Short mmCIF file of N, CA and C in Angstrom, two decimals:
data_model
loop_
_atom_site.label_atom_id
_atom_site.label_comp_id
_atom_site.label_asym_id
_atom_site.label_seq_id
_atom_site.Cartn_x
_atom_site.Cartn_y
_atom_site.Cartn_z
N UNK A 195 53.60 28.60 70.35
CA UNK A 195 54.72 28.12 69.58
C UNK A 195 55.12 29.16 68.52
N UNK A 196 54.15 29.76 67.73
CA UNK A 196 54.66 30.85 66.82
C UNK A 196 55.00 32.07 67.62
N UNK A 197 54.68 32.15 68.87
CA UNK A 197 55.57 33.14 69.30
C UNK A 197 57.01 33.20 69.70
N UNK A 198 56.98 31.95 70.34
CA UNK A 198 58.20 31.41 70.49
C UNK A 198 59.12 31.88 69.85
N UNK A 199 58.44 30.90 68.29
CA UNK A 199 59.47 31.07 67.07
C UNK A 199 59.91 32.37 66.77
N UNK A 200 59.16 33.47 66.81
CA UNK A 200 59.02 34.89 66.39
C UNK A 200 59.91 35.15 67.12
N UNK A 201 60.21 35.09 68.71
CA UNK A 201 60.88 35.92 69.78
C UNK A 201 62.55 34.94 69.32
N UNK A 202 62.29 33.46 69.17
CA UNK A 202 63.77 32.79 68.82
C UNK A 202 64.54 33.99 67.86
N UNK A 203 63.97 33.92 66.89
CA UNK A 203 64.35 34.31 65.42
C UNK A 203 64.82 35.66 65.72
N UNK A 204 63.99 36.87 66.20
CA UNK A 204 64.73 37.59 66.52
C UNK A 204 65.78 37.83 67.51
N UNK A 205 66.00 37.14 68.50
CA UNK A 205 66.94 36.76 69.67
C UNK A 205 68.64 36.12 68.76
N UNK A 206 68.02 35.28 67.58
CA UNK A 206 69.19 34.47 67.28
C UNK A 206 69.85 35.87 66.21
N UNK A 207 68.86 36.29 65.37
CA UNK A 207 69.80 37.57 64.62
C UNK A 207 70.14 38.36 65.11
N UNK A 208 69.42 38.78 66.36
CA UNK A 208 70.36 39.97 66.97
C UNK A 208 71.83 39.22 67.69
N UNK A 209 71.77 38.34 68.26
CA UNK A 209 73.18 37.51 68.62
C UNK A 209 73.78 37.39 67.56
N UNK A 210 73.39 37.03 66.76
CA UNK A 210 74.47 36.68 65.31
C UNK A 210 75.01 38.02 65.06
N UNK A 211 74.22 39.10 64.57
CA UNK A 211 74.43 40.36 64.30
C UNK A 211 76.11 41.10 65.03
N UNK A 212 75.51 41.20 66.71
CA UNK A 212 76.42 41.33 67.63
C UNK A 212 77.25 40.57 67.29
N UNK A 213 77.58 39.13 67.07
CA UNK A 213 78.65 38.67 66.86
C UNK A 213 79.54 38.72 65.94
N UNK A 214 78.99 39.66 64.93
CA UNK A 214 79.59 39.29 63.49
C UNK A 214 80.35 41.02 63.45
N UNK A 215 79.65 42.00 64.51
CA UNK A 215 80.13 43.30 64.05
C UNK A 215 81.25 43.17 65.16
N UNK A 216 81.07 42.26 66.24
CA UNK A 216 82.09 42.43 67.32
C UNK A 216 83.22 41.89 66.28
N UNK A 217 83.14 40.96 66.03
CA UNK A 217 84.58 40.13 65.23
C UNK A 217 84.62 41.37 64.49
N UNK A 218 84.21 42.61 63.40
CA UNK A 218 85.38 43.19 62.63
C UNK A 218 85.32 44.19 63.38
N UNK A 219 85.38 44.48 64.92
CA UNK A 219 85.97 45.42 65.41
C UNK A 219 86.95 44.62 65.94
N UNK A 220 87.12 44.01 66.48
CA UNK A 220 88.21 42.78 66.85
C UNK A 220 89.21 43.00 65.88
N UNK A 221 89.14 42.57 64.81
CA UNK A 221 90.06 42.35 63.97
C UNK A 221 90.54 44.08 63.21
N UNK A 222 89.63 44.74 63.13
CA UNK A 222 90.25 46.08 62.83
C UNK A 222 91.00 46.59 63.80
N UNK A 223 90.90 46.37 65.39
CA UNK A 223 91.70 46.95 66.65
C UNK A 223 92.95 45.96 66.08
N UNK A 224 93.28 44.74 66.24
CA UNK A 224 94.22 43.54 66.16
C UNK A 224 95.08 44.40 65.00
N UNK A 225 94.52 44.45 64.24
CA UNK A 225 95.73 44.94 62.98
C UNK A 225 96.31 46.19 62.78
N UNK A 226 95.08 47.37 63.48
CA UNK A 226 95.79 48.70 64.00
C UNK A 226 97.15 48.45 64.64
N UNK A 227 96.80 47.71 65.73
CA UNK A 227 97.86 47.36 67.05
C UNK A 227 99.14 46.56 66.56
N UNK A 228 99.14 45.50 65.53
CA UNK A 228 99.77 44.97 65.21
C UNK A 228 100.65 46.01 64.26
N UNK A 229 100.27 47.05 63.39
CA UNK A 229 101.02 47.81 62.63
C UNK A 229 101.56 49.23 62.88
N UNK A 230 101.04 49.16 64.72
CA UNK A 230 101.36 50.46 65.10
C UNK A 230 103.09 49.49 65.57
N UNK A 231 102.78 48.33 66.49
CA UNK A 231 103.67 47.27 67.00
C UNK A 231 105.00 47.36 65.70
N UNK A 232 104.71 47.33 64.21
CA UNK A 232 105.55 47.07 63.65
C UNK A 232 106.62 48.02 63.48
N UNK A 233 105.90 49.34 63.03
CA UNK A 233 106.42 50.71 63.05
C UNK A 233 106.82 50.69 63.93
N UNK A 234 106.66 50.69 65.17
CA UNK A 234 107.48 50.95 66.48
C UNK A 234 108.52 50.22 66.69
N UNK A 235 108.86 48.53 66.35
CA UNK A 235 109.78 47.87 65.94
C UNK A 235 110.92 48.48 64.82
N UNK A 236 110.29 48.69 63.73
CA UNK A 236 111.36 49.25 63.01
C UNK A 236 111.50 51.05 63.14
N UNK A 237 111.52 51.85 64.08
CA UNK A 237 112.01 52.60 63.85
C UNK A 237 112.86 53.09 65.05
N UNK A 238 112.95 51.77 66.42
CA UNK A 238 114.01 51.89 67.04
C UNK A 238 115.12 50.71 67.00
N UNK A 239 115.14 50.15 66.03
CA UNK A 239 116.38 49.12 65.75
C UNK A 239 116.19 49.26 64.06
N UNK A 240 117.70 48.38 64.17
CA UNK A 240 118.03 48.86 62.46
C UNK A 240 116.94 48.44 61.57
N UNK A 241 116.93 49.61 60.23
CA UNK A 241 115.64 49.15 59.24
C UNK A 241 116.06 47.65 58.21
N UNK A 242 115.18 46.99 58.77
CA UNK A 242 115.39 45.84 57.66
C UNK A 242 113.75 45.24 57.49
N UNK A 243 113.30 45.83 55.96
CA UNK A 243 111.61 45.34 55.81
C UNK A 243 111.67 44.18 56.23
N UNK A 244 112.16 43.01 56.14
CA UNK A 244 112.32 41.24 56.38
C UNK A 244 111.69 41.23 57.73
N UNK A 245 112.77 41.92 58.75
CA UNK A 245 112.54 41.59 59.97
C UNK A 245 111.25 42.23 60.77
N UNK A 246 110.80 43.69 60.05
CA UNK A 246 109.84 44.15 60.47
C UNK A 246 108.56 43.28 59.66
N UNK A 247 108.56 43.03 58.70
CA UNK A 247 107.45 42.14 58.23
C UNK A 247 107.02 41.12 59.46
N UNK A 248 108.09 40.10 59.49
CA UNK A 248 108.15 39.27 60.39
C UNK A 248 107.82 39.32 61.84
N UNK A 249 108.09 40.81 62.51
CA UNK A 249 107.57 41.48 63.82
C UNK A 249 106.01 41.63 63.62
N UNK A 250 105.26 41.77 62.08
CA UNK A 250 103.85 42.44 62.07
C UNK A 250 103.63 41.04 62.25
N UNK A 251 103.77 39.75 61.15
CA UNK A 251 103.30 38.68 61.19
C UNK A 251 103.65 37.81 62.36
N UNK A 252 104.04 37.89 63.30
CA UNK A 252 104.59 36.64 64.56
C UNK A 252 105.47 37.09 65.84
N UNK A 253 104.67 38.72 65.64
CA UNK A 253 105.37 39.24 66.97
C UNK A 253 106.80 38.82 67.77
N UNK A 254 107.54 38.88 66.65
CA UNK A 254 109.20 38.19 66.62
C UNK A 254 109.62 38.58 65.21
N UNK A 255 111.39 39.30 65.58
CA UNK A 255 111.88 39.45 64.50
C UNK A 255 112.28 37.84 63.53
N UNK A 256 112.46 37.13 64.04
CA UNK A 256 112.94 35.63 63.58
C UNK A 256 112.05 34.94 62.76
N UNK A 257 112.38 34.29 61.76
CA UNK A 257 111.33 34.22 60.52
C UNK A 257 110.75 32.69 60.58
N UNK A 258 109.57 32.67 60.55
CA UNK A 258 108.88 31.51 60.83
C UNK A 258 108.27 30.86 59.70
N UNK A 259 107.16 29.69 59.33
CA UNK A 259 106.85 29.33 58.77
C UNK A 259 105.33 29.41 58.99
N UNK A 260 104.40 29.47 57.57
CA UNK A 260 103.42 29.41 57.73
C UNK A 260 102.70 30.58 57.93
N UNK A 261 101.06 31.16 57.99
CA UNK A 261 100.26 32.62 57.96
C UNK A 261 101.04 32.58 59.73
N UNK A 262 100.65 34.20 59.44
CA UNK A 262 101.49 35.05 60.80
C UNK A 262 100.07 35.32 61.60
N UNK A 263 100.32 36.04 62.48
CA UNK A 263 98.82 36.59 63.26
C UNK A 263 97.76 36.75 62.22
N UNK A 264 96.17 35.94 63.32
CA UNK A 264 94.82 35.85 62.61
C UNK A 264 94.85 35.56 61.03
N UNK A 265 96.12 34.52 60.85
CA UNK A 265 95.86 34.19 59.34
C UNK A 265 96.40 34.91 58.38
N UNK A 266 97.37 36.18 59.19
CA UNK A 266 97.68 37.17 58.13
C UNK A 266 98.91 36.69 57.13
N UNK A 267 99.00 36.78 55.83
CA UNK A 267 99.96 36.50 54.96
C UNK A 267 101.04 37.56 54.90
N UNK A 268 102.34 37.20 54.49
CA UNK A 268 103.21 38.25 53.88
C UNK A 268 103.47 39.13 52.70
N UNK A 269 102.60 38.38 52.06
CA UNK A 269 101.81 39.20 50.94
C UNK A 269 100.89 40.97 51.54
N UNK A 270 100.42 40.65 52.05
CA UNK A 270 99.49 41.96 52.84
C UNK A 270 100.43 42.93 53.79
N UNK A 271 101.60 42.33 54.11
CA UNK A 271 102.05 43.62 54.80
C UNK A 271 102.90 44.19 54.06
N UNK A 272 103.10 45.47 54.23
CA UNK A 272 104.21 46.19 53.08
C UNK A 272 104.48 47.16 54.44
N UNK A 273 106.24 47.57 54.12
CA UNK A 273 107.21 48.03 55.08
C UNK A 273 107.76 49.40 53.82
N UNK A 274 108.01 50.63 53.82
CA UNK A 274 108.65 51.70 53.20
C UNK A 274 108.83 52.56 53.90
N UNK A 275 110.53 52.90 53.31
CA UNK A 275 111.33 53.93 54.50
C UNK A 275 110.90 54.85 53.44
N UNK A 276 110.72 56.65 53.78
CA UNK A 276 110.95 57.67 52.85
C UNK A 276 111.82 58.54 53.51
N UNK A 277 112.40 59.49 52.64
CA UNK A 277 113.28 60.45 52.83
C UNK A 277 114.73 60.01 53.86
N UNK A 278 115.35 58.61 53.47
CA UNK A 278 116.18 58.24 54.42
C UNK A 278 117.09 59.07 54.70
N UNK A 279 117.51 59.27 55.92
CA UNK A 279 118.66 60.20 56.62
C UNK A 279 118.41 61.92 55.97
N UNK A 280 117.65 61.82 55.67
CA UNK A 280 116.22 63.53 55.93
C UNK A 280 115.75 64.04 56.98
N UNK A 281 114.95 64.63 56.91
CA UNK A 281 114.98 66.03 58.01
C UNK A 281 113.59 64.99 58.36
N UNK A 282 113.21 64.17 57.39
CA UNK A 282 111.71 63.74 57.40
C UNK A 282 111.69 62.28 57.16
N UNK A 283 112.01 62.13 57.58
CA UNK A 283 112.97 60.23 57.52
C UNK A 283 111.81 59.79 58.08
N UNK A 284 110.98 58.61 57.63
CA UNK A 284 110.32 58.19 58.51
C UNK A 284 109.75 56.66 58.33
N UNK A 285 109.04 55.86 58.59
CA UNK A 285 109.33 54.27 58.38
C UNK A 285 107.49 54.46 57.71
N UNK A 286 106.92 53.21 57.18
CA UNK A 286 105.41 52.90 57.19
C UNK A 286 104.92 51.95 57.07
N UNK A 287 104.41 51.37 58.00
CA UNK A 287 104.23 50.01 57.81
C UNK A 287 102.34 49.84 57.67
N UNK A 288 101.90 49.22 56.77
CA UNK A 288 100.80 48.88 56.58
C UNK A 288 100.41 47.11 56.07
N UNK A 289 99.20 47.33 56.55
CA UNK A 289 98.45 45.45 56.15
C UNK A 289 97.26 46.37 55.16
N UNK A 290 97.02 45.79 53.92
CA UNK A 290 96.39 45.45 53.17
C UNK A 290 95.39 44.65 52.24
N UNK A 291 94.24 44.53 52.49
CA UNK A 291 93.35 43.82 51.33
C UNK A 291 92.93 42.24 52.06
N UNK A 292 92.94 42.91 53.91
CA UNK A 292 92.91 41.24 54.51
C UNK A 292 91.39 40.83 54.20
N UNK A 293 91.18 39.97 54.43
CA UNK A 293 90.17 39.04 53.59
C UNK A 293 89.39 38.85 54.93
N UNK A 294 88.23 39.65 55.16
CA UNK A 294 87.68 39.02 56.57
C UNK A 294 86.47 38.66 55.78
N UNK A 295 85.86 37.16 56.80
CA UNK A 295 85.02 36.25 56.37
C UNK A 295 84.01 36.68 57.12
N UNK A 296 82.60 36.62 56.37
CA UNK A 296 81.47 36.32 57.26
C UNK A 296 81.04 35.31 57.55
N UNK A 297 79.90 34.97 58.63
CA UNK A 297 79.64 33.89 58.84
C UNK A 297 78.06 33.40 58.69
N UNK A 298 77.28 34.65 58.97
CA UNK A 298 76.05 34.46 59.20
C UNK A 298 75.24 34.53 57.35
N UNK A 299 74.18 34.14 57.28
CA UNK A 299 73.58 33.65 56.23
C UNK A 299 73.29 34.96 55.25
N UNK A 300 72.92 36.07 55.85
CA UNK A 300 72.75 37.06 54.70
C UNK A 300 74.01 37.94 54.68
N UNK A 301 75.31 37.68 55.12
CA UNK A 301 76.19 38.65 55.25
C UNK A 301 77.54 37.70 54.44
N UNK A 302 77.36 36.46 54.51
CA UNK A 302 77.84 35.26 53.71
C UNK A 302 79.15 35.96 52.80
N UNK A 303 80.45 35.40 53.02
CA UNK A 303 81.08 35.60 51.84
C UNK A 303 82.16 36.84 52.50
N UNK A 304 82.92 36.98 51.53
CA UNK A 304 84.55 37.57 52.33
C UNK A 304 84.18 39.67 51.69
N UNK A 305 84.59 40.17 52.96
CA UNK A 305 84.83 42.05 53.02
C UNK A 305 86.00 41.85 52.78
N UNK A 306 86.49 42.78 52.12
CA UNK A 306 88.03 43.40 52.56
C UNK A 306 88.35 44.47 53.66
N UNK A 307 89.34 44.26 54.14
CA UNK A 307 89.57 45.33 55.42
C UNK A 307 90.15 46.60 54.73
N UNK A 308 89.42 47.42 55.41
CA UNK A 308 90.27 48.87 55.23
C UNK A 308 92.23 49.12 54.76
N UNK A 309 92.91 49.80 54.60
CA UNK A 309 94.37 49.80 54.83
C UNK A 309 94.49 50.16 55.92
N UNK A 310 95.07 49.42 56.74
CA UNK A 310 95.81 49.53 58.39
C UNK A 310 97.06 50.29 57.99
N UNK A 311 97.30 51.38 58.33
CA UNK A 311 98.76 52.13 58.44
C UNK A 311 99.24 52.91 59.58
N UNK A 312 100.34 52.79 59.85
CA UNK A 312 100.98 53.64 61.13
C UNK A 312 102.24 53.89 60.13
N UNK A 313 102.63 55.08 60.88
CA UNK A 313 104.14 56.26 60.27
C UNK A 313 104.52 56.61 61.23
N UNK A 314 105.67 56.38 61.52
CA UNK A 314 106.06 56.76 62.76
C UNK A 314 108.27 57.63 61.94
N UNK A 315 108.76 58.84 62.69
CA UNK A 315 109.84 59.26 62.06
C UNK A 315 110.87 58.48 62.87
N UNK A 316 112.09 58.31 62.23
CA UNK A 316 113.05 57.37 62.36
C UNK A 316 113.78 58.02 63.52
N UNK A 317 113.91 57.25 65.25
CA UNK A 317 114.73 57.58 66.32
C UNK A 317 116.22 57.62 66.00
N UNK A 318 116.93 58.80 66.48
CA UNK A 318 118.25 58.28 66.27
C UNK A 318 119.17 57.41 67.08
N UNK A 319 118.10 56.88 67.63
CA UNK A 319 118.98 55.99 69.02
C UNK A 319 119.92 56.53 69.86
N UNK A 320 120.11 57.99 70.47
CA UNK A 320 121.02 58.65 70.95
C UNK A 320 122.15 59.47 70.11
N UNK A 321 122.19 58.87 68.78
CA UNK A 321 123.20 59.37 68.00
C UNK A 321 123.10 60.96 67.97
N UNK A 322 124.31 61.50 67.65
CA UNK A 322 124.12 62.94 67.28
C UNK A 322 124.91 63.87 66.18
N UNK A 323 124.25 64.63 65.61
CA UNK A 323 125.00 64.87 64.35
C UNK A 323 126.13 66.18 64.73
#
């Protein structure tokens, strides 16, 4: 029986373990993807932060109610054009300061995520100068 217990105990933390590092690679891929998704949204249709916010949070320009993807708020994403109609024009969309939870007993209690950012330079949609 105490071996048992010995072989449980380590069987259940290494599962927990695995489970807890898989979820923030999960969620660090999810929000890469989601803010590469946004940038790529706004920099082949017209710039409007609203609608690209709305593309990071609910994969749709159309504005919804309520947290957007995995809980994310509109608070955390931020949208900035620089150097508009420049040689270096380019869009940036980033998520910020998301709040990922732990679950297991010694890891207990909320990380913050890294800054997710993608930059991508502004297409001219065929136009030509």
């Amino acid at each position: 029986m105490v071996e048992g217990a010995l072989i449980a105990l380590a069987f259940i933390v290494t599962v927990t373990g695995a489970l807890e590092v898989s979820q923030m690679f999960f969620f660090h891929q999810a929000f890469r993807e989601r803010v590469r998704a946004g940038v790529r949204y706004a920099v082949v249709h017209e710039y409007s932060p609203e609608l690209v916010r709305n593309f990071v949070l609910y994969n749709s320009p159309e504005p919804k109610t309520g947290r957007g993807f995995l809980g994310l708020e509109p608070s955390l994403v931020s949208v900035n054009r620089y150097d508009t109609g420049g040689d270096t024009d380019r869009i940036e969309v980033s998520i910020r300061s998301y709040p990922l939870r732990f679950f297991t007993p010694w890891l207990a209690g909320r990380t913050f995520q890294p800054v997710f950012r993608a930059v991508q330079p502004v297409e001219s949609l065929g136009a030509t100068d």
